Amino acid sequence: MYSRRKLTIMPTLQALIFDVDGTLADTERDGHRPAFNHAFKEAGLDWVWSVQLYGELLAVTGGKERIRHYVDRYCPNFERPADFDAFVAGLHQAKTHYYTSLLANGEIPMRPGAVRLLHEARADGLRLAIATTTTPANVEALLRYSLHADSLDWFEVIAAGDMVPAKKPAADIYQYALRELGLPASACLALEDSRNGILSSTAADLDTVVAVNDYTRGHDFSAALLVVDHWGEPEMPFHVLRGEAHGAPFLDIGLLRRIHADAQRRRQQA
Ligand code: XBP
Ligand code: MG
């Protein structure tokens, strides 16, 4: 009598879905934050978001939502204009203008290992997507000026900002990216930098690896497969903060494929 072992097909890794802010580039402290302050000053407002205050405000994703939260929480006596939504949208539009100018001046570099990883993923035939809370204009400017003039074409899907009703930590933006890719979550990995980000990716049932930054180092990443201080370069090895990197000095496609396969195996054995 032979035993009928359940033949289980292990899903292979087919796509990487990248977050943008904090993941591809360290954009918040020296990019988005000064752009917000520039827009506030130009509007004649005495609002100044310090490095520390901005760290607290980052708990709210989305620039427009963050401005509203700031007014609600810190400006109880602010006399709101009649059309407050239009006022917020106007501030955010000005901020986006300043932010994309910073990018065009080459002031926001990609994070260590991010460019190498993207080139390796393309060479390996992995499909690429983006799932971010920031605006499509900001994504396009970052890719064009900090990555490569043609790099918008590297990503099959750029899921960004108001394309979905609910921003991170809701799953919407990752679910949108998966639908557009036409792939199950089991065939993908998400790369993130923040608690809101991993809450969003895991709510979409995506296995996730994380590179922390100064604002997110203390966040709860217990759901991550691997947490590192940056994606690493041969001449600048990363430090593993959580999970198993099997001795690798930096994140590459081989390590991502191994991490993905191990996670799928664990899921099937559960
Ligand atoms: C980070 C965000 C964004 C940026 C600001 O996005 O929450 O809101 O802080 O950009 P992610 P906008 O980590 O998902 O890339 O002002 O364009 O929202
Ligand atoms: Mg992020």
mmCIF file of C-alpha atoms and ligand atoms in Angstrom:
data_model
loop_
_atom_site.group_PDB
_atom_site.id
_atom_site.type_symbol
_atom_site.label_atom_id
_atom_site.label_comp_id
_atom_site.label_asym_id
_atom_site.label_seq_id
_atom_site.Cartn_x
_atom_site.Cartn_y
_atom_site.Cartn_z
ATOM 1 C CA MET A 1 0.000 0.000 0.000
ATOM 2 C CA TYR A 2 1.561 3.354 -0.850
ATOM 3 C CA SER A 3 0.920 6.514 1.133
ATOM 4 C CA ARG A 4 -0.725 9.236 -0.910
ATOM 5 C CA ARG A 5 1.509 12.169 0.090
ATOM 6 C CA LYS A 6 -0.273 15.415 -0.563
ATOM 7 C CA LEU A 7 1.648 16.925 -3.461
ATOM 8 C CA THR A 8 1.903 20.613 -2.679
ATOM 9 C CA ILE A 9 3.190 23.023 -5.287
ATOM 10 C CA MET A 10 5.408 25.653 -3.656
ATOM 11 C CA PRO A 11 4.601 29.107 -5.106
ATOM 12 C CA THR A 12 7.788 30.666 -6.509
ATOM 13 C CA LEU A 13 8.677 34.316 -6.032
ATOM 14 C CA GLN A 14 7.528 36.280 -9.103
ATOM 15 C CA ALA A 15 7.324 39.921 -7.988
ATOM 16 C CA LEU A 16 8.668 42.454 -5.511
ATOM 17 C CA ILE A 17 6.346 45.236 -4.311
ATOM 18 C CA PHE A 18 8.265 48.237 -2.989
ATOM 19 C CA ASP A 19 7.105 50.905 -0.622
ATOM 20 C CA VAL A 20 8.653 54.294 -1.482
ATOM 21 C CA ASP A 21 9.182 56.712 1.408
ATOM 22 C CA GLY A 22 11.766 55.306 3.787
ATOM 23 C CA THR A 23 12.193 52.147 1.689
ATOM 24 C CA LEU A 24 13.551 53.233 -1.699
ATOM 25 C CA ALA A 25 14.855 56.532 -0.306
ATOM 26 C CA ASP A 26 15.060 58.208 3.094
ATOM 27 C CA THR A 27 12.654 60.961 2.088
ATOM 28 C CA GLU A 28 10.839 62.065 5.222
ATOM 29 C CA ARG A 29 13.154 64.101 7.483
ATOM 30 C CA ASP A 30 15.046 66.047 4.810
ATOM 31 C CA GLY A 31 12.532 65.855 1.959
ATOM 32 C CA HIS A 32 8.835 65.837 2.780
ATOM 33 C CA ARG A 33 9.281 67.650 6.109
ATOM 34 C CA PRO A 34 11.070 70.786 4.746
ATOM 35 C CA ALA A 35 8.670 70.808 1.802
ATOM 36 C CA PHE A 36 5.702 70.987 4.197
ATOM 37 C CA ASN A 37 7.418 73.801 6.125
ATOM 38 C CA HIS A 38 8.144 75.698 2.908
ATOM 39 C CA ALA A 39 4.488 75.472 1.876
ATOM 40 C CA PHE A 40 3.310 76.644 5.306
ATOM 41 C CA LYS A 41 5.666 79.647 5.228
ATOM 42 C CA GLU A 42 4.597 80.575 1.696
ATOM 43 C CA ALA A 43 0.959 80.488 2.876
ATOM 44 C CA GLY A 44 1.810 82.902 5.707
ATOM 45 C CA LEU A 45 1.294 80.251 8.389
ATOM 46 C CA ASP A 46 3.555 80.088 11.455
ATOM 47 C CA TRP A 47 3.468 76.292 11.420
ATOM 48 C CA VAL A 48 6.908 74.669 11.639
ATOM 49 C CA TRP A 49 7.233 70.890 11.804
ATOM 50 C CA SER A 50 10.452 70.062 13.704
ATOM 51 C CA VAL A 51 12.257 66.760 13.151
ATOM 52 C CA GLN A 52 10.762 65.486 16.401
ATOM 53 C CA LEU A 53 7.201 66.701 15.788
ATOM 54 C CA TYR A 54 7.281 65.285 12.265
ATOM 55 C CA GLY A 55 8.215 61.915 13.740
ATOM 56 C CA GLU A 56 4.966 61.992 15.700
ATOM 57 C CA LEU A 57 2.941 63.250 12.719
ATOM 58 C CA LEU A 58 4.217 60.358 10.581
ATOM 59 C CA ALA A 59 1.806 58.143 12.510
ATOM 60 C CA VAL A 60 -0.772 59.564 10.077
ATOM 61 C CA THR A 61 -0.074 58.569 6.490
ATOM 62 C CA GLY A 62 -0.871 60.866 3.593
ATOM 63 C CA GLY A 63 0.210 64.500 3.465
ATOM 64 C CA LYS A 64 -3.300 65.946 3.347
ATOM 65 C CA GLU A 65 -4.431 63.690 6.184
ATOM 66 C CA ARG A 66 -1.297 64.669 8.143
ATOM 67 C CA ILE A 67 -2.061 68.404 7.780
ATOM 68 C CA ARG A 68 -5.624 67.868 8.972
ATOM 69 C CA HIS A 69 -4.391 65.808 11.903
ATOM 70 C CA TYR A 70 -1.904 68.564 12.813
ATOM 71 C CA VAL A 71 -4.621 71.242 12.840
ATOM 72 C CA ASP A 72 -6.963 69.029 14.853
ATOM 73 C CA ARG A 73 -4.314 68.053 17.372
ATOM 74 C CA TYR A 74 -2.053 71.114 17.637
ATOM 75 C CA CYS A 75 -4.006 74.174 16.398
ATOM 76 C CA PRO A 76 -7.237 74.297 18.422
ATOM 77 C CA ASN A 77 -7.609 78.045 17.836
ATOM 78 C CA PHE A 78 -6.871 77.989 14.113
ATOM 79 C CA GLU A 79 -9.667 79.734 12.221
ATOM 80 C CA ARG A 80 -10.419 77.263 9.469
ATOM 81 C CA PRO A 81 -11.211 78.772 6.043
ATOM 82 C CA ALA A 82 -14.768 78.110 4.815
ATOM 83 C CA ASP A 83 -13.578 75.443 2.387
ATOM 84 C CA PHE A 84 -11.059 73.688 4.628
ATOM 85 C CA ASP A 85 -10.610 70.762 2.248
ATOM 86 C CA ALA A 86 -9.629 73.142 -0.550
ATOM 87 C CA PHE A 87 -7.283 74.957 1.840
ATOM 88 C CA VAL A 88 -5.571 71.677 2.790
ATOM 89 C CA ALA A 89 -5.414 70.547 -0.834
ATOM 90 C CA GLY A 90 -3.800 73.869 -1.809
ATOM 91 C CA LEU A 91 -1.157 73.543 0.916
ATOM 92 C CA HIS A 92 -0.470 69.972 -0.133
ATOM 93 C CA GLN A 93 -0.165 70.933 -3.795
ATOM 94 C CA ALA A 94 2.416 73.601 -2.896
ATOM 95 C CA LYS A 95 4.256 71.106 -0.708
ATOM 96 C CA THR A 96 4.368 68.577 -3.540
ATOM 97 C CA HIS A 97 5.785 71.259 -5.825
ATOM 98 C CA TYR A 98 8.618 71.973 -3.365
ATOM 99 C CA TYR A 99 9.223 68.290 -2.710
ATOM 100 C CA THR A 100 9.535 67.413 -6.393
ATOM 101 C CA SER A 101 11.927 70.389 -6.780
ATOM 102 C CA LEU A 102 14.121 68.923 -4.033
ATOM 103 C CA LEU A 103 14.148 65.638 -5.932
ATOM 104 C CA ALA A 104 14.910 67.350 -9.229
ATOM 105 C CA ASN A 105 17.921 68.988 -7.544
ATOM 106 C CA GLY A 106 19.157 65.515 -6.636
ATOM 107 C CA GLU A 107 18.866 66.208 -2.926
ATOM 108 C CA ILE A 108 17.260 62.871 -1.964
ATOM 109 C CA PRO A 109 19.476 59.827 -2.666
ATOM 110 C CA MET A 110 18.252 56.249 -2.870
ATOM 111 C CA ARG A 111 18.891 54.100 0.216
ATOM 112 C CA PRO A 112 21.964 51.833 0.307
ATOM 113 C CA GLY A 113 21.315 48.701 -1.719
ATOM 114 C CA ALA A 114 18.044 49.878 -3.292
ATOM 115 C CA VAL A 115 19.445 50.581 -6.782
ATOM 116 C CA ARG A 116 21.534 47.382 -6.785
ATOM 117 C CA LEU A 117 18.501 45.325 -5.678
ATOM 118 C CA LEU A 118 16.301 46.776 -8.427
ATOM 119 C CA HIS A 119 18.896 46.051 -11.120
ATOM 120 C CA GLU A 120 19.374 42.502 -9.796
ATOM 121 C CA ALA A 121 15.608 41.911 -9.665
ATOM 122 C CA ARG A 122 15.209 42.993 -13.293
ATOM 123 C CA ALA A 123 18.166 40.845 -14.389
ATOM 124 C CA ASP A 124 16.607 37.907 -12.552
ATOM 125 C CA GLY A 125 13.259 38.377 -14.323
ATOM 126 C CA LEU A 126 11.338 39.396 -11.202
ATOM 127 C CA ARG A 127 8.372 41.690 -11.853
ATOM 128 C CA LEU A 128 8.396 45.031 -9.993
ATOM 129 C CA ALA A 129 5.617 47.126 -8.469
ATOM 130 C CA ILE A 130 5.224 50.066 -6.100
ATOM 131 C CA ALA A 131 2.680 50.468 -3.301
ATOM 132 C CA THR A 132 2.945 53.839 -1.590
ATOM 133 C CA THR A 133 0.932 56.461 0.257
ATOM 134 C CA THR A 134 2.669 59.378 -1.433
ATOM 135 C CA THR A 135 1.430 60.929 -4.657
ATOM 136 C CA PRO A 136 2.151 59.570 -8.143
ATOM 137 C CA ALA A 137 3.947 62.857 -8.912
ATOM 138 C CA ASN A 138 6.342 62.278 -6.027
ATOM 139 C CA VAL A 139 6.996 58.694 -7.111
ATOM 140 C CA GLU A 140 7.672 59.749 -10.694
ATOM 141 C CA ALA A 141 10.064 62.495 -9.549
ATOM 142 C CA LEU A 142 11.958 60.147 -7.217
ATOM 143 C CA LEU A 143 12.312 57.469 -9.882
ATOM 144 C CA ARG A 144 13.279 59.929 -12.596
ATOM 145 C CA TYR A 145 15.792 61.987 -10.608
ATOM 146 C CA SER A 146 17.128 59.613 -7.946
ATOM 147 C CA LEU A 147 17.026 56.264 -9.758
ATOM 148 C CA HIS A 148 17.131 56.453 -13.589
ATOM 149 C CA ALA A 149 15.464 58.570 -16.239
ATOM 150 C CA ASP A 150 13.723 55.489 -17.679
ATOM 151 C CA SER A 151 12.977 53.774 -14.367
ATOM 152 C CA LEU A 152 9.246 54.467 -14.386
ATOM 153 C CA ASP A 153 9.073 51.707 -17.009
ATOM 154 C CA TRP A 154 10.755 49.246 -14.675
ATOM 155 C CA PHE A 155 7.598 49.037 -12.550
ATOM 156 C CA GLU A 156 4.552 47.305 -14.039
ATOM 157 C CA VAL A 157 2.345 48.900 -11.373
ATOM 158 C CA ILE A 158 2.739 52.192 -9.518
ATOM 159 C CA ALA A 159 0.005 52.140 -6.871
ATOM 160 C CA ALA A 160 0.138 55.497 -5.107
ATOM 161 C CA GLY A 161 -1.707 58.021 -2.939
ATOM 162 C CA ASP A 162 -5.403 58.628 -3.617
ATOM 163 C CA MET A 163 -5.737 55.734 -6.085
ATOM 164 C CA VAL A 164 -7.385 53.830 -3.223
ATOM 165 C CA PRO A 165 -10.007 54.966 -0.702
ATOM 166 C CA ALA A 166 -8.002 54.074 2.411
ATOM 167 C CA LYS A 167 -4.257 54.691 2.833
ATOM 168 C CA LYS A 168 -1.821 52.553 4.843
ATOM 169 C CA PRO A 169 -2.178 50.877 7.329
ATOM 170 C CA ALA A 170 -5.235 49.748 5.350
ATOM 171 C CA ALA A 171 -4.493 46.921 2.912
ATOM 172 C CA ASP A 172 -6.009 48.790 -0.057
ATOM 173 C CA ILE A 173 -2.865 49.960 -1.820
ATOM 174 C CA TYR A 174 -1.198 46.526 -1.716
ATOM 175 C CA GLN A 175 -4.419 44.790 -2.764
ATOM 176 C CA TYR A 176 -4.622 47.221 -5.690
ATOM 177 C CA ALA A 177 -1.030 46.415 -6.690
ATOM 178 C CA LEU A 178 -1.698 42.647 -6.503
ATOM 179 C CA ARG A 179 -4.846 42.992 -8.639
ATOM 180 C CA GLU A 180 -2.978 44.997 -11.245
ATOM 181 C CA LEU A 181 -0.117 42.456 -11.228
ATOM 182 C CA GLY A 182 -2.615 39.609 -11.489
ATOM 183 C CA LEU A 183 -0.643 37.686 -8.889
ATOM 184 C CA PRO A 184 -1.537 36.066 -5.553
ATOM 185 C CA ALA A 185 0.197 37.457 -2.467
ATOM 186 C CA SER A 186 2.001 34.097 -2.156
ATOM 187 C CA ALA A 187 4.001 34.872 -5.317
ATOM 188 C CA CYS A 188 5.247 38.221 -4.025
ATOM 189 C CA LEU A 189 7.275 39.896 -1.295
ATOM 190 C CA ALA A 190 6.729 43.432 0.047
ATOM 191 C CA LEU A 191 9.588 45.707 1.071
ATOM 192 C CA GLU A 192 8.719 48.289 3.700
ATOM 193 C CA ASP A 193 10.143 50.673 6.329
ATOM 194 C CA SER A 194 7.375 51.463 8.817
ATOM 195 C CA ARG A 195 4.713 50.024 11.111
ATOM 196 C CA ASN A 196 1.917 51.484 8.990
ATOM 197 C CA GLY A 197 3.597 49.936 5.971
ATOM 198 C CA ILE A 198 3.895 46.403 7.335
ATOM 199 C CA LEU A 199 0.358 46.572 8.749
ATOM 200 C CA SER A 200 -0.808 47.353 5.210
ATOM 201 C CA SER A 201 1.284 44.692 3.434
ATOM 202 C CA THR A 202 0.482 41.914 5.911
ATOM 203 C CA ALA A 203 -3.218 42.853 5.840
ATOM 204 C CA ALA A 204 -2.930 42.050 2.124
ATOM 205 C CA ASP A 205 -1.396 38.710 3.175
ATOM 206 C CA LEU A 206 2.048 39.650 1.828
ATOM 207 C CA ASP A 207 5.245 38.365 3.375
ATOM 208 C CA THR A 208 7.339 41.429 4.131
ATOM 209 C CA VAL A 209 10.986 42.423 4.688
ATOM 210 C CA VAL A 210 11.829 45.708 6.396
ATOM 211 C CA ALA A 211 14.653 48.236 6.381
ATOM 212 C CA VAL A 212 14.274 50.603 9.325
ATOM 213 C CA ASN A 213 15.221 54.301 9.420
ATOM 214 C CA ASP A 214 15.680 56.856 12.197
ATOM 215 C CA TYR A 215 11.921 57.419 12.462
ATOM 216 C CA THR A 216 10.892 53.754 12.448
ATOM 217 C CA ARG A 217 13.722 51.948 14.270
ATOM 218 C CA GLY A 218 11.551 51.449 17.364
ATOM 219 C CA HIS A 219 8.428 50.244 15.540
ATOM 220 C CA ASP A 220 6.921 46.767 16.034
ATOM 221 C CA PHE A 221 8.091 44.633 13.093
ATOM 222 C CA SER A 222 7.302 41.257 14.680
ATOM 223 C CA ALA A 223 5.362 40.311 11.520
ATOM 224 C CA ALA A 224 8.407 40.862 9.261
ATOM 225 C CA LEU A 225 10.414 37.961 7.810
ATOM 226 C CA LEU A 226 13.597 40.019 8.110
ATOM 227 C CA VAL A 227 14.423 43.439 9.581
ATOM 228 C CA VAL A 228 17.695 45.174 8.639
ATOM 229 C CA ASP A 229 19.157 48.664 9.087
ATOM 230 C CA HIS A 230 19.405 49.150 5.294
ATOM 231 C CA TRP A 231 19.415 46.890 2.210
ATOM 232 C CA GLY A 232 23.241 46.697 2.253
ATOM 233 C CA GLU A 233 26.043 46.913 -0.296
ATOM 234 C CA PRO A 234 29.117 44.685 -0.705
ATOM 235 C CA GLU A 235 31.235 47.482 0.747
ATOM 236 C CA MET A 236 28.625 48.380 3.373
ATOM 237 C CA PRO A 237 27.091 45.256 4.918
ATOM 238 C CA PHE A 238 23.705 45.560 6.584
ATOM 239 C CA HIS A 239 22.990 44.661 10.219
ATOM 240 C CA VAL A 240 20.229 42.147 10.873
ATOM 241 C CA LEU A 241 17.882 43.455 13.568
ATOM 242 C CA ARG A 242 15.389 40.565 13.399
ATOM 243 C CA GLY A 243 14.993 37.324 11.410
ATOM 244 C CA GLU A 244 17.451 35.072 9.553
ATOM 245 C CA ALA A 245 19.749 36.333 6.745
ATOM 246 C CA HIS A 246 21.791 33.081 6.601
ATOM 247 C CA GLY A 247 25.042 34.998 6.926
ATOM 248 C CA ALA A 248 24.400 37.179 3.875
ATOM 249 C CA PRO A 249 26.111 40.614 4.114
ATOM 250 C CA PHE A 250 23.398 42.389 2.104
ATOM 251 C CA LEU A 251 19.944 41.753 0.645
ATOM 252 C CA ASP A 252 20.054 40.232 -2.827
ATOM 253 C CA ILE A 253 17.693 38.196 -4.979
ATOM 254 C CA GLY A 254 19.086 34.890 -3.766
ATOM 255 C CA LEU A 255 18.373 35.796 -0.160
ATOM 256 C CA LEU A 256 14.899 37.118 -1.039
ATOM 257 C CA ARG A 257 14.088 33.893 -2.879
ATOM 258 C CA ARG A 258 15.308 31.820 0.090
ATOM 259 C CA ILE A 259 13.345 33.912 2.612
ATOM 260 C CA HIS A 260 10.222 33.645 0.434
ATOM 261 C CA ALA A 261 10.553 29.847 -0.009
ATOM 262 C CA ASP A 262 11.109 29.305 3.720
ATOM 263 C CA ALA A 263 8.018 31.368 4.521
ATOM 264 C CA GLN A 264 5.887 29.491 1.993
ATOM 265 C CA ARG A 265 7.111 26.179 3.413
ATOM 266 C CA ARG A 266 6.173 27.271 6.920
ATOM 267 C CA ARG A 267 2.725 28.340 5.733
ATOM 268 C CA GLN A 268 2.134 24.964 4.105
ATOM 269 C CA GLN A 269 3.310 23.091 7.182
ATOM 270 C CA ALA A 270 1.113 25.181 9.497
HETATM 271 C C1 XBP B 1 4.810 57.781 3.333
HETATM 272 C C2 XBP B 1 3.696 58.687 3.599
HETATM 273 C C3 XBP B 1 3.489 59.872 2.697
HETATM 274 C C4 XBP B 1 4.673 60.830 2.821
HETATM 275 C C5 XBP B 1 4.312 62.216 2.341
HETATM 276 O O1 XBP B 1 4.414 57.028 2.237
HETATM 277 O O2 XBP B 1 2.931 58.451 4.519
HETATM 278 O O3 XBP B 1 2.309 60.517 3.122
HETATM 279 O O4 XBP B 1 4.997 60.967 4.201
HETATM 280 O O5 XBP B 1 3.891 62.143 0.998
HETATM 281 P P1 XBP B 1 4.998 55.501 1.987
HETATM 282 P P2 XBP B 1 2.519 62.872 0.575
HETATM 283 O O6 XBP B 1 5.913 55.150 3.140
HETATM 284 O O7 XBP B 1 3.766 54.648 1.921
HETATM 285 O O8 XBP B 1 5.747 55.597 0.691
HETATM 286 O O9 XBP B 1 2.568 64.259 1.163
HETATM 287 O O10 XBP B 1 2.553 62.863 -0.932
HETATM 288 O O11 XBP B 1 1.435 62.014 1.161
HETATM 289 MG MG MG B 2 7.385 54.004 3.886
#
